[in-house]
Coordinates of C-alpha atoms and ligand atoms in Angstrom, one line a residue:
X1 CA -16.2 -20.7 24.9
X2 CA -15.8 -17.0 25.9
X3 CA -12.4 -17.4 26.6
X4 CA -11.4 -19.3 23.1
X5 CA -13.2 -16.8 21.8
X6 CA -11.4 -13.9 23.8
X7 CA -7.9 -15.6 23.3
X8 CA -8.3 -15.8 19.4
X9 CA -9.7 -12.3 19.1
X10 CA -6.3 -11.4 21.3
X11 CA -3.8 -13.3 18.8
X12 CA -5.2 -11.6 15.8
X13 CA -5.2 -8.3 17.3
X14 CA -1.3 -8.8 17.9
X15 CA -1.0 -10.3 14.4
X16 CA -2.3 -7.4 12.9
X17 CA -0.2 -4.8 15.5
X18 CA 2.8 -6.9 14.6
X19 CA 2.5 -6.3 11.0
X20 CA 2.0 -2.8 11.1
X21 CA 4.8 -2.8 13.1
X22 CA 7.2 -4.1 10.3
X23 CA 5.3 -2.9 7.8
X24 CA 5.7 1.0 9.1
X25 CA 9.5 0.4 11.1
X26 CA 10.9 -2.5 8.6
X27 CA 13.7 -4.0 8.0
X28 CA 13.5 -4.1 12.3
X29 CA 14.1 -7.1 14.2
X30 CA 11.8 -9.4 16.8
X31 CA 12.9 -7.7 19.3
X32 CA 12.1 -4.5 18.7
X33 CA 8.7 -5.0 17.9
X34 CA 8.3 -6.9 21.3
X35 CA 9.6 -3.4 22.7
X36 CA 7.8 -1.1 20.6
X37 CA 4.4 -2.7 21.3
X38 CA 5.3 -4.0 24.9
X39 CA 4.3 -7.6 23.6
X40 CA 6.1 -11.0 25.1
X41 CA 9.4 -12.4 22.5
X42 CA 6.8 -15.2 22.1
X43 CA 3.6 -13.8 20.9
X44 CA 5.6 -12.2 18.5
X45 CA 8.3 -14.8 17.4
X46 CA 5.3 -16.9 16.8
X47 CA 3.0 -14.7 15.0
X48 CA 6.2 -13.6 13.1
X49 CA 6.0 -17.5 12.0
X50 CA 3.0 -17.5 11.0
X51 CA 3.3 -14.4 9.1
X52 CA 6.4 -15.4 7.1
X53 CA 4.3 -18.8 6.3
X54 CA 1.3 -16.7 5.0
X55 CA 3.9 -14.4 2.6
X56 CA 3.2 -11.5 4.0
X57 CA 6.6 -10.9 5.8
X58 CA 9.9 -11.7 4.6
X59 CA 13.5 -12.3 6.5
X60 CA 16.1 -10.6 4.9
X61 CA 19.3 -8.7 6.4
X62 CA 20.9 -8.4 9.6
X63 CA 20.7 -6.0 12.2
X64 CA 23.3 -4.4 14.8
X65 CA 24.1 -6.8 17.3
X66 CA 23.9 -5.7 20.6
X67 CA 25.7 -8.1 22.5
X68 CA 25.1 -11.7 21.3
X69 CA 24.2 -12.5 17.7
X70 CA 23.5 -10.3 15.1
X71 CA 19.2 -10.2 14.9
X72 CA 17.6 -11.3 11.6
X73 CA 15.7 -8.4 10.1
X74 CA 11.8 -8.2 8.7
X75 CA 10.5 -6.9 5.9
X76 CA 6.8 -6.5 4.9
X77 CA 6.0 -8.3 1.5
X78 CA 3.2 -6.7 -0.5
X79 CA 3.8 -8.2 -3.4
X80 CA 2.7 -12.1 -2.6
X81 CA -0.8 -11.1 -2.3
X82 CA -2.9 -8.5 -4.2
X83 CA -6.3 -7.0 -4.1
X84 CA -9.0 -6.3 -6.7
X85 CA -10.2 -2.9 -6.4
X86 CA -13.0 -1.6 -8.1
X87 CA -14.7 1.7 -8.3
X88 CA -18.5 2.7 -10.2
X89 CA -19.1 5.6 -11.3
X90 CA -22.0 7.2 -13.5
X91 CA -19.9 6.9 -16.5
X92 CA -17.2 4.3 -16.0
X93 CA -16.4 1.1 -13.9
X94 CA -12.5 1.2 -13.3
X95 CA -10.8 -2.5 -11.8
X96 CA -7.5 -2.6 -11.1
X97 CA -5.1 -5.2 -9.5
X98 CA -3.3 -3.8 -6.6
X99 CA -0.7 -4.8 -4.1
X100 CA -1.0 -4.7 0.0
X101 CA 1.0 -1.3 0.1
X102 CA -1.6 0.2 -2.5
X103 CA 0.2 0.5 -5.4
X104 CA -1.5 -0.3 -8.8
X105 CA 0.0 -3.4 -10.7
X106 CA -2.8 -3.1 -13.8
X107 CA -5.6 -1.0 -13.9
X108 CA -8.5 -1.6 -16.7
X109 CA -11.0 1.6 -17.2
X110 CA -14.6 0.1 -18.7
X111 CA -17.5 2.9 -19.4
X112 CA -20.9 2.2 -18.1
X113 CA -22.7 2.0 -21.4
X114 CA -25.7 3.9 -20.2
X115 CA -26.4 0.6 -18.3
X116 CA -28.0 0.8 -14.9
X117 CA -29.9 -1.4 -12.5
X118 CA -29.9 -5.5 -12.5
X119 CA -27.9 -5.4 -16.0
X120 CA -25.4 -2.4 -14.7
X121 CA -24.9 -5.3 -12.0
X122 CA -24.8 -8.4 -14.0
X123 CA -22.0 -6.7 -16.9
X124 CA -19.6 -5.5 -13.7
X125 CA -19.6 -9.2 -12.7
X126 CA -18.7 -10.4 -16.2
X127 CA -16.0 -7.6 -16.3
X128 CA -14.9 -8.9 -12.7
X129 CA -14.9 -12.4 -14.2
X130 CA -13.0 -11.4 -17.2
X131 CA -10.4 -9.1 -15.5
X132 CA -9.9 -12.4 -12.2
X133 CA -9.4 -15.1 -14.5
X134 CA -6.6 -13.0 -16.2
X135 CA -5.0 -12.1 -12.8
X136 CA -4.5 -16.0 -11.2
X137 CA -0.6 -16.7 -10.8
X138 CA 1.3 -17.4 -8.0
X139 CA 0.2 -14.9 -5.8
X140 CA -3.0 -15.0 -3.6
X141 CA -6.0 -13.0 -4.4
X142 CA -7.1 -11.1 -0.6
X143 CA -10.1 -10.0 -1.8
X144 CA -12.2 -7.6 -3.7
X145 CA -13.4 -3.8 -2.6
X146 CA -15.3 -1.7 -4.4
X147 CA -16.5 1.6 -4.2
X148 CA -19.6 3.9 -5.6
X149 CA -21.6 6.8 -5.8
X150 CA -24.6 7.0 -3.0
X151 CA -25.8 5.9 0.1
X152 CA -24.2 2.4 1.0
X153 CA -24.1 0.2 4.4
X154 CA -20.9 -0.8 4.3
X155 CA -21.9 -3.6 7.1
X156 CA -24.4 -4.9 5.3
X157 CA -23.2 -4.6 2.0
X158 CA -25.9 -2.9 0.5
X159 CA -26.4 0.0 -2.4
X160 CA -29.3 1.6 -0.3
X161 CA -30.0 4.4 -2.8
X162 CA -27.7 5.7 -6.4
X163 CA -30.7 7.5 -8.1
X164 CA -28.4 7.7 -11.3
X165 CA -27.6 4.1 -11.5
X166 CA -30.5 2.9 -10.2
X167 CA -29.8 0.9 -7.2
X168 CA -32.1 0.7 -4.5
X169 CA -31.8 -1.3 -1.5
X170 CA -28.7 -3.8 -4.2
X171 CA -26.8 -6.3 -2.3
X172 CA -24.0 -5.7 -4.2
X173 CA -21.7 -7.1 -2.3
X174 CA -22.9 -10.5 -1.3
X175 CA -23.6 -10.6 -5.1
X176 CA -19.8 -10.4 -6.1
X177 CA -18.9 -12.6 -3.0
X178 CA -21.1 -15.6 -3.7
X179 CA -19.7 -15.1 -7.4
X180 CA -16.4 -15.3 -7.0
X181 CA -15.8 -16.7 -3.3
X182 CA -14.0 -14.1 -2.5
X183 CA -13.9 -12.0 1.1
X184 CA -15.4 -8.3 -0.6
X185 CA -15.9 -5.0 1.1
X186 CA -18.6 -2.3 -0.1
X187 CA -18.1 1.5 0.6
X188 CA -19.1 5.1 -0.4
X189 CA -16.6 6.2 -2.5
X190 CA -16.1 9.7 -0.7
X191 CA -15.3 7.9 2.9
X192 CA -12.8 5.3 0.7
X193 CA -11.0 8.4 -0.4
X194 CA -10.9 10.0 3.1
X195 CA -10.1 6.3 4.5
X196 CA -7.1 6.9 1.8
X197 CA -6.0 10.5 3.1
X198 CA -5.9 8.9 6.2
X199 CA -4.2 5.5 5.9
X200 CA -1.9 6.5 2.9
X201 CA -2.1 10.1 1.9
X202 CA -0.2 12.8 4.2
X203 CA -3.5 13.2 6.5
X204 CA -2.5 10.4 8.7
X205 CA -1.9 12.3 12.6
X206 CA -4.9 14.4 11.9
X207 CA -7.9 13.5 14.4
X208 CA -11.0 15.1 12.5
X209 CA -10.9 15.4 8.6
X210 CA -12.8 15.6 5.9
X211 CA -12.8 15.1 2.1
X212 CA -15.5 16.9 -0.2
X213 CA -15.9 15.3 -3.5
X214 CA -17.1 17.6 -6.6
X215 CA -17.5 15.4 -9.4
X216 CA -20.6 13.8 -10.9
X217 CA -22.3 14.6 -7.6
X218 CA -21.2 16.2 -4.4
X219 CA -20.5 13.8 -1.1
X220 CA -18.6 14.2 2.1
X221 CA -16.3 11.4 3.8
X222 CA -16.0 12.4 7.7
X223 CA -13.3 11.4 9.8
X224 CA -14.2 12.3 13.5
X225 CA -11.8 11.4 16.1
X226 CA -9.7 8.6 14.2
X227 CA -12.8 7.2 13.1
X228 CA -14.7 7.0 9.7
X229 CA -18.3 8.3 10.8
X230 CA -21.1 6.2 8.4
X231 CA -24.0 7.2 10.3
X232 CA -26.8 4.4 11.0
X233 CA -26.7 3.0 7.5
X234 CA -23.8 4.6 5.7
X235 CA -25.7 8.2 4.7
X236 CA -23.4 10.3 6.8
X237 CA -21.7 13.0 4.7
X238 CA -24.5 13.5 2.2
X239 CA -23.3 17.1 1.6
X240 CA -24.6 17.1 -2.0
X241 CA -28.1 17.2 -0.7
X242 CA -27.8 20.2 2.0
X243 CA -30.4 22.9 0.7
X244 CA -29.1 26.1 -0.3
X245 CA -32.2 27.8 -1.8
X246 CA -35.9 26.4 -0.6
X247 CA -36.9 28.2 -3.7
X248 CA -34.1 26.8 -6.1
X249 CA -33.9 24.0 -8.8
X250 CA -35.7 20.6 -8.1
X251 CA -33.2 17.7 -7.1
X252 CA -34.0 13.9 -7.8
X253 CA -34.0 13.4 -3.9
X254 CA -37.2 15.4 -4.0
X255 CA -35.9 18.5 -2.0
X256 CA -35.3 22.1 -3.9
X257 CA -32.0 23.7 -4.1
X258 CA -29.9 21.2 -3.1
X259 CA -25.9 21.8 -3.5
X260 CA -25.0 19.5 -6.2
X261 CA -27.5 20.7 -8.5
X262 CA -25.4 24.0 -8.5
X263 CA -22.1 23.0 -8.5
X264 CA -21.9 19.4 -10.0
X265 CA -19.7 18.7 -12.7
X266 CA -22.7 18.0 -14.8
X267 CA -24.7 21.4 -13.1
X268 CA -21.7 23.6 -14.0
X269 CA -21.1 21.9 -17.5
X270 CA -24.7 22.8 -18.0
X271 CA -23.9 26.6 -16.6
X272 CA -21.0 26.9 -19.3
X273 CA -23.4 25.5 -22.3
X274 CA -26.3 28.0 -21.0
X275 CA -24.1 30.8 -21.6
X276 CA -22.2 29.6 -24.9
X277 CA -25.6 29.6 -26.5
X278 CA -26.7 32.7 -25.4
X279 CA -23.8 34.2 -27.3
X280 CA -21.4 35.0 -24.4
X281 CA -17.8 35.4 -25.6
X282 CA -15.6 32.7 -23.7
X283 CA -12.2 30.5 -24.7
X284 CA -14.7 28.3 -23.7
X285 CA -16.4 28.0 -26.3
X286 CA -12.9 26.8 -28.7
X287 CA -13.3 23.4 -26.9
X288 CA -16.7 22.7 -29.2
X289 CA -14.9 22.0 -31.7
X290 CA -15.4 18.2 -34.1
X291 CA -19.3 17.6 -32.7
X292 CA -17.6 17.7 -29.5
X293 CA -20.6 18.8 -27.0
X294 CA -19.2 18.8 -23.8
X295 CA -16.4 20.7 -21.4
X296 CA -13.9 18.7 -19.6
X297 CA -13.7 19.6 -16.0
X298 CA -9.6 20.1 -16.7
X299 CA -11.1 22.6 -19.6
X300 CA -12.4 24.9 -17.6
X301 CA -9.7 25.3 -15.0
X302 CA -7.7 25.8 -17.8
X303 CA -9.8 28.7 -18.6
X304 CA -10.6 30.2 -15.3
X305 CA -6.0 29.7 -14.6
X306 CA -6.0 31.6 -18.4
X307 CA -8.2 34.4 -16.9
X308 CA -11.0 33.5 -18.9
X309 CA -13.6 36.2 -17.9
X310 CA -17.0 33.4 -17.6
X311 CA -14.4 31.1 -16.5
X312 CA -14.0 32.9 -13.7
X313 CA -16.7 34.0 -12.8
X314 CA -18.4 30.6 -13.1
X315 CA -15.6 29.6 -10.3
X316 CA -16.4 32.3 -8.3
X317 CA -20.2 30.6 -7.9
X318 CA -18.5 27.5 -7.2
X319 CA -16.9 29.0 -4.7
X320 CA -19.9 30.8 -3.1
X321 CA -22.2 27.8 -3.1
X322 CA -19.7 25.8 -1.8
X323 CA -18.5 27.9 1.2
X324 CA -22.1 27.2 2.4
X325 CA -21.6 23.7 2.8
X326 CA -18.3 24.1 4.2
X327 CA -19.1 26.5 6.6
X328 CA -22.0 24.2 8.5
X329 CA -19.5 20.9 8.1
X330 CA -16.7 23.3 10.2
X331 CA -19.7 24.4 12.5
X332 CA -20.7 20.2 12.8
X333 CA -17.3 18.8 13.0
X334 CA -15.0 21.4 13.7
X335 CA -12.2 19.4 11.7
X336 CA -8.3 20.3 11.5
X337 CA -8.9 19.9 7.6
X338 CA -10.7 20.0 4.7
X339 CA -10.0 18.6 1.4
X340 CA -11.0 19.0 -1.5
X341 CA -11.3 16.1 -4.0
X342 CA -12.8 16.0 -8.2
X343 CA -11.2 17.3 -11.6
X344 CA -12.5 20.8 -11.2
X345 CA -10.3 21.4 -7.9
X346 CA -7.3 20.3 -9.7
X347 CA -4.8 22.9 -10.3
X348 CA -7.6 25.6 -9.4
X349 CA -5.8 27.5 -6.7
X350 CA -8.1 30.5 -7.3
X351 CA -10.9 28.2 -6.1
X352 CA -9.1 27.3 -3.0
X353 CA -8.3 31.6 -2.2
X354 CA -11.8 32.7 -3.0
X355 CA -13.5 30.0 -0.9
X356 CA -10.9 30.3 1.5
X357 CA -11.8 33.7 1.9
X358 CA -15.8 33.0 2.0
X359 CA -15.3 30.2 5.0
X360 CA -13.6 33.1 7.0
X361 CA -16.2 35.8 6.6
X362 CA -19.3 33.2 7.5
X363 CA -17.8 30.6 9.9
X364 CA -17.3 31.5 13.5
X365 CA -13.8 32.9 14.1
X366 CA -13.3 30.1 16.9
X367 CA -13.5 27.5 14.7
X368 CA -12.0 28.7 11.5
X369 CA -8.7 29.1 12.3
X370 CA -8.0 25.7 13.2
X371 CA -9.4 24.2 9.7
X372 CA -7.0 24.0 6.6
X373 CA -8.9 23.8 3.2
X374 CA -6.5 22.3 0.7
X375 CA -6.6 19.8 -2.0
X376 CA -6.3 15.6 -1.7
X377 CA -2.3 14.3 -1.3
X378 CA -3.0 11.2 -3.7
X379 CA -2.4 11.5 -6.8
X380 CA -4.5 10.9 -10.1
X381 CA -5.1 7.3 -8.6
X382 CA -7.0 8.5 -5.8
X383 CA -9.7 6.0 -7.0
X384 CA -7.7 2.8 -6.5
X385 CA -5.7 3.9 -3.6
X386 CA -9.3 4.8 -2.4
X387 CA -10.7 1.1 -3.0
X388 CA -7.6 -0.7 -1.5
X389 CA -7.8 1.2 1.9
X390 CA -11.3 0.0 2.4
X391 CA -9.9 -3.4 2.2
X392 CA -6.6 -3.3 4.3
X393 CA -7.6 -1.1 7.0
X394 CA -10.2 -3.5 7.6
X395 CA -8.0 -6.4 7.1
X396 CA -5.1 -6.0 8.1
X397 CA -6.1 -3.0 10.8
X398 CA -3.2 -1.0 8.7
X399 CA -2.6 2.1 11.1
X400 CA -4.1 1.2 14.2
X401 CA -6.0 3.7 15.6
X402 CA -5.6 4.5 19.3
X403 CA -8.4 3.2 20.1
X404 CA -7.4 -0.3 18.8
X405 CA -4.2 0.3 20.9
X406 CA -6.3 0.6 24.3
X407 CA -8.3 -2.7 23.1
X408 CA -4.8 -4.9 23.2
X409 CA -3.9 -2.9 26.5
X410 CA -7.2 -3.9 27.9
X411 CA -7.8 -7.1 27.1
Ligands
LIG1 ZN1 -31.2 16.6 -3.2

C-alpha cells in the first residue's frame, strides 16, 4: 500500500514541477523540461498528456530543431479553468472570478450590511450561489478561496476568532464546500497577500518577508525561510495586538494599548474627527461636506502629500507607533523586507521616510541594514490576487519552494 501510496504522491509531485515548468519557461519543449528538472522523457511526455487532456497546457508552435525534428512547443493555458476568489471584510464581501495566472475576469464588490455571525455567513453563501450559477460555461470551476480578517486555521478551515464579525470557532470553510461541492481553501487575509508578494508580486527570490496590513485592523503575514509561518492554529502575525502602552486604550482582545487601536484606519479616522471638533484648522475638514461623516483613508494622504499641518502630524504618530511593531518583527524574523500594505500607505512616501528613519534609531544596527521597508508590488487588486494564491500555490505547488525540490530529489 505504502508504495502506491509513495508512487502516486511521486507522479503528482512531477505533475505539478512540470507545470510550473511550462508555466514559468513556456512556449519550451518536452525536452527541456526533462533537462531542467533532471526528470526521465517519459514521466514527463506522459504527465504532459495528461495535462494537455485536463486543459491546462496547450501545444502550440515549433521549436529549433537540434538535429532531428523540429520539437512541438507548450504553453500554459489559464484560461480553461478559473477560480472563485473571495475576500470578507468588516464592511464589504468582494467575489470575483479569476483565471490560473491570477488575473481577474469579473469581480462583484457586495457591502456587509452591518450583518455578522450565522446570517453574515448564510447571505455570503447566497451571494456565492448567486455570483456561481452566473459563472458556469465551458470552462471548469477549480475551486473557491476566501480570505478574512482574524485568526483562522487554514487546515482546519476554521474562523477561530473575528471579534468584529463575530465569528468564533466558524467552520467556514466546510460550510461553502458542502454547499457548493467545491474543493475551498480558508486563510488570513494578511498571509494571502504575503502568499501573493511571493508567488506573483516582485518578492519572489526573497527568503524571509513580511507584509503589514493597516486597514480596518492591523495584521502581519510572515514568510520565514520560503515558508508561510501560521503558527499552531493560524494566529501567527497578530501584530495588531502587540501592546504599546500597559496604560493605553482598552482593545476588544481584553489587553490595553494594543497597536491597532492607535493606528487603525477606524482609530486614526477617529483621531482626525477628535481634532475637527475641537476646532483645529485642517483641509481636512473640506471633506465633511453633504452629511458626509467620515475621511477616506486616500483623504488624508492627500492632505498629509498637500502639507496639511494635522495631516502630518497625525502621520508622523502613525509612524511612531508603528516603528514599534516593526522594530520587534525585524528583532523576531530578521527579514530582507518589509511591506507595507492598506489605503493609508498608498502614495504616502513621507510615511515610508519618517518610519524609515524611526526603525534605524531603535532596531539593532546588525539587523537593520539588511531589511527594506517599502510598499506591496500588486496593484489595487491585491485582494483577489491575494485569494487566488491561496488556492494555486496549494494546488498546483505554483513556485516550488526548494524545499519541495529536495522532496522529488529524495523520494
Ligand atoms: Zn488587542
Amino acid at each position: 500500500m505504502k508504495r502506491t501510496g509513495d508512487l502516486k504522491l511521486i507522479q503528482e509531485l512531477n505533475r505539478s514541477i512540470i507545470l510550473e515548468t511550462i508555466r514559468k519557461y513556456g512556449p519550451i519543449s518536452r525536452s527541456e523540461i526533462a533537462k531542467k528538472n533532471e526528470l526521465s522523457p517519459t514521466t514527463v511526455a506522459s504527465a504532459v498528456t495528461e495535462l494537455i487532456n485536463d486543459g491546462y497546457v496547450n501545444e502550440g508552435g515549433t521549436g529549433i530543431s537540434s538535429g532531428g525534428r523540429r520539437p512541438i512547443l507548450l504553453q500554459f493555458s489559464p484560461d480553461n479553468h478559473y477560480l472563485i476568489g473571495v475576500s470578507i471584510s468588516y464592511s464589504k464581501i468582494t467575489i470575483a472570478d479569476i483565471n490560473l495566472e491570477a488575473e481577474i475576469n469579473i469581480k462583484k464588490i457586495y457591502p456587509t450590511k452591518g450583518y455578522t455571525g450565522a446570517v453574515l455567513v448564510n447571505y455570503l453563501l447566497q451571494l456565492l450561489e448567486d455570483f456561481y450559477t452566473k459563472q458556469q460555461d465551458h470552462r471548469q470551476c477549480v475551486g473557491i478561496s476566501i480570505i478574512i480578517q482574524g485568526i483562522v486555521d487554514s487546515k482546519k478551515g476554521i474562523v477561530h476568532y473575528n471579534p468584529v464579525l463575530l465569528l468564533e470557532d466558524v467552520y467556514l470553510r466546510d460550510s461553502v464546500e458542502q454547499h457548493f461541492q467545491l474543493p475551498t481553501w480558508l486563510e488570513n487575509d494578511t498571509n494571502a497577500y504575503v502568499l501573493a508578494e511571493k508567488h506573483f508580486g516582485h518578492f519572489q527570490e526573497v527568503e524571509n518577508l513580511i507584509y503589514i496590513t493597516i486597514g480596518e485592523g492591523v495584521g502581519a503575514g510572515v514568510i520565514v525561510n520560503h515558508t508561510l509561518s501560521r503558527g499552531e492554529s493560524g494566529g501567527a502575525g497578530e501584530l495588531g495586538h502587540t501592546s504599546i502602552d500597559w496604560n493605553g486604550k482598552p482593545c476588544s482582545c481584553g489587553n490595553k494599548g494594543c497597536l491597532e487601536n492607535y493606528i487603525s484606519w477606524p482609530a486614526t479616522a477617529q483621531k482626525i474627527m477628535e481634532e475637527i471638533e475641537i476646532g483645529r484648522e485642517t483641509m481636512l475638514a473640506d471633506y465633511l461636506t453633504n452629511h458626509k461623516t467620515f475621511i477616506a483613508p486616500s483623504e488624508f494622504v492627500e492632505a498629509v502629500n498637500a502639507g496639511d499641518d494635522l495631516a502630518i502630524e497625525i502621520n508622523h504618530q502613525m509612524a511612531e507607533y508603528l516603528s514599534a511593531g516593526v522594530v520587534h518583527l525585524v528583532h523576531l524574523f530578521n527579514p530582507e523586507a518589509i511591506i507595507l500594505g492598506g489605503d493609508v500607505t498608498n502614495q504616502n512616501p513621507i510615511l515610508y521616510a519618517c518610519l524609515q528613519d524611526m526603525v534605524e534609531q531603535r532596531a539593532l544596527k546588525a539587523l537593520y541594514k539588511d531589511v527594506s521597508i517599502t510598499s506591496s508590488s500588486l496593484g489595487k487588486e491585491f485582494e483577489m490576487v491575494g485569494a487566488a494564491s491561496v488556492l494555486l500555490q496549494d494546488k498546483f505547488q505554483f513556485k516550488l519552494t526548494h524545499d519541495s525540490n529536495r522532496l522529488k530529489t529524495s523520494l
